[in-house]
């Protein structure tokens, strides 16, 4: 039996960030089911420029596939809104990463801090025992046992670890976005992310083009399957044809993204839940790298302090939830409300909004302007919109 202070299940951005944070102070073990960290990639690979500054993580240039200068929104009738004026630029759109290099690089940073990684190791189950958690795993044909003071569940959507320790981690299909993405060559684009909206294009979701190095780009789509007639791949193929993209597909990725907002509780005795396992993806964009890394940091910090004081109870570990909520809890709450509003948009609404944004000037828009616009189009809907903006 391998005893340790902290056991992290999952070596994505949340798990590796937790290990990186805690490893200099504690004995940390990381279990990862994949043989190669970062493969297959699970997202469009975009993240903000300020994230690495905030986390004080050295940004390795090899992790970056493309620097992003601005964002472009495209309505169903192809009305284009470029978010590139001075006020919008302050958002620092950031980078399209090379996730295969980034995820592995983050794990390497954690390993250099002292974290012990076990790859191709499948989590099997666990039980609480003497104020510790005993975890069973399997690596190749060998059964492994670990005994940890704290377990950090970073095992992704429908977390088995959280469920086995009494936290319901299931996702209602109403709040599960189905995504499909092609990495394509021959897609020569500006250094901007392109987001396409419309119910014919992506029912209750959106499509995207994220440019990478050279003429490579991630071309993908996310839909709510409960509100769509066909699977995500059908809409992606339709989108590619609609744009007349003639590049070659060199990689295919598909999966689910929780857009429900975070779990009601992300901690318990001996347990912290981070990243997608805690449903921390942004409910509008589906993006999860940012919140995964931040939650991983807070989980690592909280676990370290708990180990040092030998206080492994949920009252002590609730500090983790206090930390992440203070950082990005309101952002997720606002995004969830915004998602419900956008789901009611018709294609005509998207077109009218894009036209209005261009006429008004994106950099000049404020909350009052948005409410007035909503009031003109949907008087009853505007009341919800105003409540969302002022909550």
PDB file of N, CA and C in Angstrom, residues 29-109:
ATOM      1  N   UNK A  29       0.378  12.216  -4.804  1.00  0.00           N
ATOM      2  CA  UNK A  29       0.331  11.189  -5.840  1.00  0.00           C
ATOM      3  C   UNK A  29      -0.807  11.529  -6.802  1.00  0.00           C
ATOM      4  N   UNK A  30      -0.551  11.370  -8.107  1.00  0.00           N
ATOM      5  CA  UNK A  30      -1.559  11.650  -9.137  1.00  0.00           C
ATOM      6  C   UNK A  30      -1.818  10.382  -9.938  1.00  0.00           C
ATOM      7  N   UNK A  31      -3.091  10.014 -10.068  1.00  0.00           N
ATOM      8  CA  UNK A  31      -3.479   8.877 -10.893  1.00  0.00           C
ATOM      9  C   UNK A  31      -4.105   9.387 -12.191  1.00  0.00           C
ATOM     10  N   UNK A  32      -3.659   8.865 -13.314  1.00  0.00           N
ATOM     11  CA  UNK A  32      -4.188   9.275 -14.617  1.00  0.00           C
ATOM     12  C   UNK A  32      -4.464   8.028 -15.453  1.00  0.00           C
ATOM     13  N   UNK A  33      -5.687   7.912 -15.957  1.00  0.00           N
ATOM     14  CA  UNK A  33      -6.075   6.709 -16.694  1.00  0.00           C
ATOM     15  C   UNK A  33      -5.429   6.614 -18.069  1.00  0.00           C
ATOM     16  N   UNK A  34      -5.054   7.759 -18.642  1.00  0.00           N
ATOM     17  CA  UNK A  34      -4.473   7.760 -19.989  1.00  0.00           C
ATOM     18  C   UNK A  34      -2.976   7.458 -19.948  1.00  0.00           C
ATOM     19  N   UNK A  35      -2.486   6.884 -21.028  1.00  0.00           N
ATOM     20  CA  UNK A  35      -1.049   6.626 -21.135  1.00  0.00           C
ATOM     21  C   UNK A  35      -0.291   7.894 -21.484  1.00  0.00           C
ATOM     22  N   UNK A  36      -0.955   8.810 -22.176  1.00  0.00           N
ATOM     23  CA  UNK A  36      -0.334  10.066 -22.599  1.00  0.00           C
ATOM     24  C   UNK A  36      -1.188  11.233 -22.109  1.00  0.00           C
ATOM     25  N   UNK A  37      -0.644  12.050 -21.237  1.00  0.00           N
ATOM     26  CA  UNK A  37      -1.376  13.199 -20.711  1.00  0.00           C
ATOM     27  C   UNK A  37      -1.646  14.190 -21.841  1.00  0.00           C
ATOM     28  N   UNK A  38      -2.888  14.677 -21.906  1.00  0.00           N
ATOM     29  CA  UNK A  38      -3.263  15.646 -22.931  1.00  0.00           C
ATOM     30  C   UNK A  38      -3.806  15.043 -24.207  1.00  0.00           C
ATOM     31  N   UNK A  39      -3.863  13.713 -24.274  1.00  0.00           N
ATOM     32  CA  UNK A  39      -4.353  13.024 -25.473  1.00  0.00           C
ATOM     33  C   UNK A  39      -5.520  12.120 -25.077  1.00  0.00           C
ATOM     34  N   UNK A  40      -6.665  12.183 -25.746  1.00  0.00           N
ATOM     35  CA  UNK A  40      -6.994  13.169 -26.782  1.00  0.00           C
ATOM     36  C   UNK A  40      -7.380  14.502 -26.167  1.00  0.00           C
ATOM     37  N   UNK A  41      -7.264  15.580 -26.937  1.00  0.00           N
ATOM     38  CA  UNK A  41      -7.681  16.884 -26.435  1.00  0.00           C
ATOM     39  C   UNK A  41      -9.202  16.906 -26.358  1.00  0.00           C
ATOM     40  N   UNK A  42      -9.715  17.739 -25.446  1.00  0.00           N
ATOM     41  CA  UNK A  42     -11.149  17.727 -25.200  1.00  0.00           C
ATOM     42  C   UNK A  42     -11.827  19.073 -25.415  1.00  0.00           C
ATOM     43  N   UNK A  43     -11.142  20.047 -26.022  1.00  0.00           N
ATOM     44  CA  UNK A  43     -11.756  21.367 -26.158  1.00  0.00           C
ATOM     45  C   UNK A  43     -11.145  22.128 -27.321  1.00  0.00           C
ATOM     46  N   UNK A  44     -11.633  23.363 -27.521  1.00  0.00           N
ATOM     47  CA  UNK A  44     -11.129  24.202 -28.611  1.00  0.00           C
ATOM     48  C   UNK A  44      -9.766  24.805 -28.293  1.00  0.00           C
ATOM     49  N   UNK A  45      -9.292  24.652 -27.053  1.00  0.00           N
ATOM     50  CA  UNK A  45      -7.928  24.975 -26.626  1.00  0.00           C
ATOM     51  C   UNK A  45      -7.693  26.459 -26.339  1.00  0.00           C
ATOM     52  N   UNK A  46      -8.737  27.246 -26.236  1.00  0.00           N
ATOM     53  CA  UNK A  46      -8.552  28.670 -25.965  1.00  0.00           C
ATOM     54  C   UNK A  46      -8.496  28.976 -24.483  1.00  0.00           C
ATOM     55  N   UNK A  47      -7.689  29.983 -24.119  1.00  0.00           N
ATOM     56  CA  UNK A  47      -7.663  30.460 -22.739  1.00  0.00           C
ATOM     57  C   UNK A  47      -7.189  31.901 -22.714  1.00  0.00           C
ATOM     58  N   UNK A  48      -7.373  32.556 -21.566  1.00  0.00           N
ATOM     59  CA  UNK A  48      -7.076  33.987 -21.479  1.00  0.00           C
ATOM     60  C   UNK A  48      -5.603  34.248 -21.193  1.00  0.00           C
ATOM     61  N   UNK A  49      -5.163  35.408 -21.606  1.00  0.00           N
ATOM     62  CA  UNK A  49      -3.767  35.801 -21.411  1.00  0.00           C
ATOM     63  C   UNK A  49      -3.441  36.014 -19.939  1.00  0.00           C
ATOM     64  N   UNK A  50      -4.405  36.552 -19.187  1.00  0.00           N
ATOM     65  CA  UNK A  50      -4.143  36.893 -17.792  1.00  0.00           C
ATOM     66  C   UNK A  50      -4.095  35.708 -16.853  1.00  0.00           C
ATOM     67  N   UNK A  51      -4.537  34.527 -17.307  1.00  0.00           N
ATOM     68  CA  UNK A  51      -4.598  33.362 -16.425  1.00  0.00           C
ATOM     69  C   UNK A  51      -3.234  32.988 -15.874  1.00  0.00           C
ATOM     70  N   UNK A  52      -2.233  32.943 -16.730  1.00  0.00           N
ATOM     71  CA  UNK A  52      -0.906  32.506 -16.299  1.00  0.00           C
ATOM     72  C   UNK A  52      -0.256  33.539 -15.382  1.00  0.00           C
ATOM     73  N   UNK A  53      -0.539  34.807 -15.639  1.00  0.00           N
ATOM     74  CA  UNK A  53      -0.047  35.859 -14.749  1.00  0.00           C
ATOM     75  C   UNK A  53      -0.666  35.700 -13.368  1.00  0.00           C
ATOM     76  N   UNK A  54      -1.958  35.427 -13.329  1.00  0.00           N
ATOM     77  CA  UNK A  54      -2.680  35.289 -12.065  1.00  0.00           C
ATOM     78  C   UNK A  54      -2.174  34.099 -11.254  1.00  0.00           C
ATOM     79  N   UNK A  55      -1.852  33.023 -11.928  1.00  0.00           N
ATOM     80  CA  UNK A  55      -1.397  31.806 -11.258  1.00  0.00           C
ATOM     81  C   UNK A  55       0.107  31.778 -11.034  1.00  0.00           C
ATOM     82  N   UNK A  56       0.783  32.769 -11.583  1.00  0.00           N
ATOM     83  CA  UNK A  56       2.247  32.830 -11.477  1.00  0.00           C
ATOM     84  C   UNK A  56       2.894  31.567 -12.041  1.00  0.00           C
ATOM     85  N   UNK A  57       2.352  31.131 -13.182  1.00  0.00           N
ATOM     86  CA  UNK A  57       2.883  29.962 -13.886  1.00  0.00           C
ATOM     87  C   UNK A  57       3.715  30.449 -15.068  1.00  0.00           C
ATOM     88  N   UNK A  58       4.950  29.986 -15.194  1.00  0.00           N
ATOM     89  CA  UNK A  58       5.746  30.385 -16.363  1.00  0.00           C
ATOM     90  C   UNK A  58       5.120  29.849 -17.640  1.00  0.00           C
ATOM     91  N   UNK A  59       4.857  30.727 -18.592  1.00  0.00           N
ATOM     92  CA  UNK A  59       4.209  30.332 -19.839  1.00  0.00           C
ATOM     93  C   UNK A  59       5.252  29.868 -20.845  1.00  0.00           C
ATOM     94  N   UNK A  60       5.284  28.572 -21.078  1.00  0.00           N
ATOM     95  CA  UNK A  60       6.222  27.994 -22.031  1.00  0.00           C
ATOM     96  C   UNK A  60       5.749  28.308 -23.453  1.00  0.00           C
ATOM     97  N   UNK A  61       6.578  28.944 -24.272  1.00  0.00           N
ATOM     98  CA  UNK A  61       6.160  29.294 -25.642  1.00  0.00           C
ATOM     99  C   UNK A  61       5.707  28.096 -26.468  1.00  0.00           C
ATOM    100  N   UNK A  62       6.211  26.909 -26.148  1.00  0.00           N
ATOM    101  CA  UNK A  62       5.815  25.730 -26.929  1.00  0.00           C
ATOM    102  C   UNK A  62       4.364  25.335 -26.665  1.00  0.00           C
ATOM    103  N   UNK A  63       3.773  25.857 -25.584  1.00  0.00           N
ATOM    104  CA  UNK A  63       2.373  25.553 -25.295  1.00  0.00           C
ATOM    105  C   UNK A  63       1.421  26.337 -26.196  1.00  0.00           C
ATOM    106  N   UNK A  64       1.912  27.427 -26.767  1.00  0.00           N
ATOM    107  CA  UNK A  64       1.055  28.347 -27.514  1.00  0.00           C
ATOM    108  C   UNK A  64       1.052  27.989 -28.997  1.00  0.00           C
ATOM    109  N   UNK A  65      -0.132  27.785 -29.530  1.00  0.00           N
ATOM    110  CA  UNK A  65      -0.259  27.545 -30.959  1.00  0.00           C
ATOM    111  C   UNK A  65      -0.534  28.838 -31.716  1.00  0.00           C
ATOM    112  N   UNK A  66      -1.287  29.755 -31.091  1.00  0.00           N
ATOM    113  CA  UNK A  66      -1.604  31.026 -31.759  1.00  0.00           C
ATOM    114  C   UNK A  66      -1.986  32.072 -30.715  1.00  0.00           C
ATOM    115  N   UNK A  67      -1.445  33.281 -30.869  1.00  0.00           N
ATOM    116  CA  UNK A  67      -1.846  34.420 -30.040  1.00  0.00           C
ATOM    117  C   UNK A  67      -3.107  35.024 -30.654  1.00  0.00           C
ATOM    118  N   UNK A  68      -4.118  35.258 -29.817  1.00  0.00           N
ATOM    119  CA  UNK A  68      -5.396  35.778 -30.298  1.00  0.00           C
ATOM    120  C   UNK A  68      -5.492  37.274 -30.034  1.00  0.00           C
ATOM    121  N   UNK A  69      -5.827  38.034 -31.079  1.00  0.00           N
ATOM    122  CA  UNK A  69      -5.900  39.492 -30.985  1.00  0.00           C
ATOM    123  C   UNK A  69      -7.311  40.005 -30.712  1.00  0.00           C
ATOM    124  N   UNK A  70      -8.318  39.322 -31.235  1.00  0.00           N
ATOM    125  CA  UNK A  70      -9.689  39.774 -31.010  1.00  0.00           C
ATOM    126  C   UNK A  70     -10.664  38.639 -31.295  1.00  0.00           C
ATOM    127  N   UNK A  71     -11.938  38.901 -30.995  1.00  0.00           N
ATOM    128  CA  UNK A  71     -12.991  37.919 -31.257  1.00  0.00           C
ATOM    129  C   UNK A  71     -13.959  38.461 -32.297  1.00  0.00           C
ATOM    130  N   UNK A  72     -14.545  37.552 -33.050  1.00  0.00           N
ATOM    131  CA  UNK A  72     -15.506  37.933 -34.088  1.00  0.00           C
ATOM    132  C   UNK A  72     -16.787  37.124 -33.892  1.00  0.00           C
ATOM    133  N   UNK A  73     -17.900  37.823 -33.788  1.00  0.00           N
ATOM    134  CA  UNK A  73     -19.206  37.189 -33.644  1.00  0.00           C
ATOM    135  C   UNK A  73     -19.928  37.248 -34.984  1.00  0.00           C
ATOM    136  N   UNK A  74     -20.522  36.134 -35.391  1.00  0.00           N
ATOM    137  CA  UNK A  74     -21.200  36.074 -36.688  1.00  0.00           C
ATOM    138  C   UNK A  74     -22.624  35.574 -36.476  1.00  0.00           C
ATOM    139  N   UNK A  75     -23.592  36.338 -36.961  1.00  0.00           N
ATOM    140  CA  UNK A  75     -25.006  35.995 -36.812  1.00  0.00           C
ATOM    141  C   UNK A  75     -25.434  35.026 -37.912  1.00  0.00           C
ATOM    142  N   UNK A  76     -26.661  34.495 -37.828  1.00  0.00           N
ATOM    143  CA  UNK A  76     -27.126  33.545 -38.850  1.00  0.00           C
ATOM    144  C   UNK A  76     -27.077  34.093 -40.272  1.00  0.00           C
ATOM    145  N   UNK A  77     -27.319  35.407 -40.434  1.00  0.00           N
ATOM    146  CA  UNK A  77     -27.264  36.021 -41.770  1.00  0.00           C
ATOM    147  C   UNK A  77     -25.878  36.559 -42.100  1.00  0.00           C
ATOM    148  N   UNK A  78     -24.894  36.129 -41.311  1.00  0.00           N
ATOM    149  CA  UNK A  78     -23.485  36.493 -41.489  1.00  0.00           C
ATOM    150  C   UNK A  78     -23.215  37.978 -41.248  1.00  0.00           C
ATOM    151  N   UNK A  79     -23.974  38.581 -40.368  1.00  0.00           N
ATOM    152  CA  UNK A  79     -23.640  39.923 -39.893  1.00  0.00           C
ATOM    153  C   UNK A  79     -22.501  39.763 -38.897  1.00  0.00           C
ATOM    154  N   UNK A  80     -21.409  40.469 -39.135  1.00  0.00           N
ATOM    155  CA  UNK A  80     -20.187  40.286 -38.352  1.00  0.00           C
ATOM    156  C   UNK A  80     -19.990  41.417 -37.358  1.00  0.00           C
ATOM    157  N   UNK A  81     -19.656  41.039 -36.119  1.00  0.00           N
ATOM    158  CA  UNK A  81     -19.323  42.010 -35.075  1.00  0.00           C
ATOM    159  C   UNK A  81     -17.909  41.715 -34.601  1.00  0.00           C
ATOM    160  N   UNK A  82     -16.993  42.639 -34.821  1.00  0.00           N
ATOM    161  CA  UNK A  82     -15.609  42.465 -34.374  1.00  0.00           C
ATOM    162  C   UNK A  82     -15.413  43.131 -33.019  1.00  0.00           C
ATOM    163  N   UNK A  83     -14.996  42.327 -32.046  1.00  0.00           N
ATOM    164  CA  UNK A  83     -14.717  42.849 -30.708  1.00  0.00           C
ATOM    165  C   UNK A  83     -13.235  43.204 -30.647  1.00  0.00           C
ATOM    166  N   UNK A  84     -12.928  44.434 -31.034  1.00  0.00           N
ATOM    167  CA  UNK A  84     -11.521  44.807 -31.134  1.00  0.00           C
ATOM    168  C   UNK A  84     -11.237  46.258 -30.760  1.00  0.00           C
ATOM    169  N   UNK A  85     -12.225  47.008 -30.204  1.00  0.00           N
ATOM    170  CA  UNK A  85     -11.926  48.388 -29.819  1.00  0.00           C
ATOM    171  C   UNK A  85     -11.144  48.398 -28.503  1.00  0.00           C
ATOM    172  N   UNK A  86     -10.748  49.552 -28.036  1.00  0.00           N
ATOM    173  CA  UNK A  86      -9.831  49.662 -26.901  1.00  0.00           C
ATOM    174  C   UNK A  86     -10.411  49.072 -25.626  1.00  0.00           C
ATOM    175  N   UNK A  87     -11.711  49.303 -25.375  1.00  0.00           N
ATOM    176  CA  UNK A  87     -12.294  48.780 -24.150  1.00  0.00           C
ATOM    177  C   UNK A  87     -12.334  47.266 -24.165  1.00  0.00           C
ATOM    178  N   UNK A  88     -12.706  46.702 -25.291  1.00  0.00           N
ATOM    179  CA  UNK A  88     -12.792  45.255 -25.409  1.00  0.00           C
ATOM    180  C   UNK A  88     -11.413  44.613 -25.348  1.00  0.00           C
ATOM    181  N   UNK A  89     -10.395  45.294 -25.892  1.00  0.00           N
ATOM    182  CA  UNK A  89      -9.037  44.738 -25.888  1.00  0.00           C
ATOM    183  C   UNK A  89      -8.525  44.478 -24.474  1.00  0.00           C
ATOM    184  N   UNK A  90      -9.076  45.201 -23.495  1.00  0.00           N
ATOM    185  CA  UNK A  90      -8.647  45.007 -22.115  1.00  0.00           C
ATOM    186  C   UNK A  90      -8.961  43.599 -21.618  1.00  0.00           C
ATOM    187  N   UNK A  91      -9.845  42.899 -22.328  1.00  0.00           N
ATOM    188  CA  UNK A  91     -10.176  41.531 -21.942  1.00  0.00           C
ATOM    189  C   UNK A  91      -9.008  40.576 -22.154  1.00  0.00           C
ATOM    190  N   UNK A  92      -8.030  40.955 -22.967  1.00  0.00           N
ATOM    191  CA  UNK A  92      -6.867  40.109 -23.245  1.00  0.00           C
ATOM    192  C   UNK A  92      -7.313  38.702 -23.676  1.00  0.00           C
ATOM    193  N   UNK A  93      -7.763  38.572 -24.904  1.00  0.00           N
ATOM    194  CA  UNK A  93      -8.348  37.317 -25.359  1.00  0.00           C
ATOM    195  C   UNK A  93      -7.411  36.131 -25.172  1.00  0.00           C
ATOM    196  N   UNK A  94      -6.123  36.337 -25.333  1.00  0.00           N
ATOM    197  CA  UNK A  94      -5.187  35.293 -24.941  1.00  0.00           C
ATOM    198  C   UNK A  94      -4.673  34.415 -26.050  1.00  0.00           C
ATOM    199  N   UNK A  95      -4.793  33.076 -25.856  1.00  0.00           N
ATOM    200  CA  UNK A  95      -4.094  32.138 -26.715  1.00  0.00           C
ATOM    201  C   UNK A  95      -4.983  30.963 -27.106  1.00  0.00           C
ATOM    202  N   UNK A  96      -4.650  30.379 -28.237  1.00  0.00           N
ATOM    203  CA  UNK A  96      -5.094  29.025 -28.541  1.00  0.00           C
ATOM    204  C   UNK A  96      -3.902  28.139 -28.212  1.00  0.00           C
ATOM    205  N   UNK A  97      -4.095  27.250 -27.271  1.00  0.00           N
ATOM    206  CA  UNK A  97      -3.009  26.403 -26.795  1.00  0.00           C
ATOM    207  C   UNK A  97      -2.855  25.165 -27.675  1.00  0.00           C
ATOM    208  N   UNK A  98      -1.733  24.501 -27.511  1.00  0.00           N
ATOM    209  CA  UNK A  98      -1.538  23.154 -28.044  1.00  0.00           C
ATOM    210  C   UNK A  98      -1.696  22.234 -26.841  1.00  0.00           C
ATOM    211  N   UNK A  99      -2.932  21.744 -26.635  1.00  0.00           N
ATOM    212  CA  UNK A  99      -3.254  21.050 -25.393  1.00  0.00           C
ATOM    213  C   UNK A  99      -2.373  19.828 -25.131  1.00  0.00           C
ATOM    214  N   UNK A 100      -1.957  19.156 -26.171  1.00  0.00           N
ATOM    215  CA  UNK A 100      -1.121  17.975 -25.962  1.00  0.00           C
ATOM    216  C   UNK A 100       0.188  18.353 -25.289  1.00  0.00           C
ATOM    217  N   UNK A 101       0.714  19.515 -25.643  1.00  0.00           N
ATOM    218  CA  UNK A 101       1.954  19.991 -25.022  1.00  0.00           C
ATOM    219  C   UNK A 101       1.677  20.682 -23.689  1.00  0.00           C
ATOM    220  N   UNK A 102       0.583  21.437 -23.637  1.00  0.00           N
ATOM    221  CA  UNK A 102       0.263  22.197 -22.434  1.00  0.00           C
ATOM    222  C   UNK A 102      -0.048  21.286 -21.251  1.00  0.00           C
ATOM    223  N   UNK A 103      -0.951  20.324 -21.438  1.00  0.00           N
ATOM    224  CA  UNK A 103      -1.322  19.435 -20.339  1.00  0.00           C
ATOM    225  C   UNK A 103      -0.114  18.651 -19.829  1.00  0.00           C
ATOM    226  N   UNK A 104       0.686  18.150 -20.763  1.00  0.00           N
ATOM    227  CA  UNK A 104       1.882  17.402 -20.367  1.00  0.00           C
ATOM    228  C   UNK A 104       2.884  18.319 -19.683  1.00  0.00           C
ATOM    229  N   UNK A 105       3.028  19.544 -20.197  1.00  0.00           N
ATOM    230  CA  UNK A 105       3.956  20.497 -19.589  1.00  0.00           C
ATOM    231  C   UNK A 105       3.565  20.867 -18.178  1.00  0.00           C
ATOM    232  N   UNK A 106       2.265  21.030 -17.938  1.00  0.00           N
ATOM    233  CA  UNK A 106       1.794  21.349 -16.594  1.00  0.00           C
ATOM    234  C   UNK A 106       2.059  20.188 -15.640  1.00  0.00           C
ATOM    235  N   UNK A 107       1.867  18.965 -16.126  1.00  0.00           N
ATOM    236  CA  UNK A 107       2.178  17.787 -15.312  1.00  0.00           C
ATOM    237  C   UNK A 107       3.673  17.713 -15.009  1.00  0.00           C
ATOM    238  N   UNK A 108       4.492  18.071 -15.980  1.00  0.00           N
ATOM    239  CA  UNK A 108       5.942  18.072 -15.756  1.00  0.00           C
ATOM    240  C   UNK A 108       6.336  19.078 -14.680  1.00  0.00           C
ATOM    241  N   UNK A 109       5.685  20.245 -14.681  1.00  0.00           N
ATOM    242  CA  UNK A 109       5.955  21.236 -13.631  1.00  0.00           C
ATOM    243  C   UNK A 109       5.610  20.667 -12.258  1.00  0.00           C
TER     244      UNK A 109
END
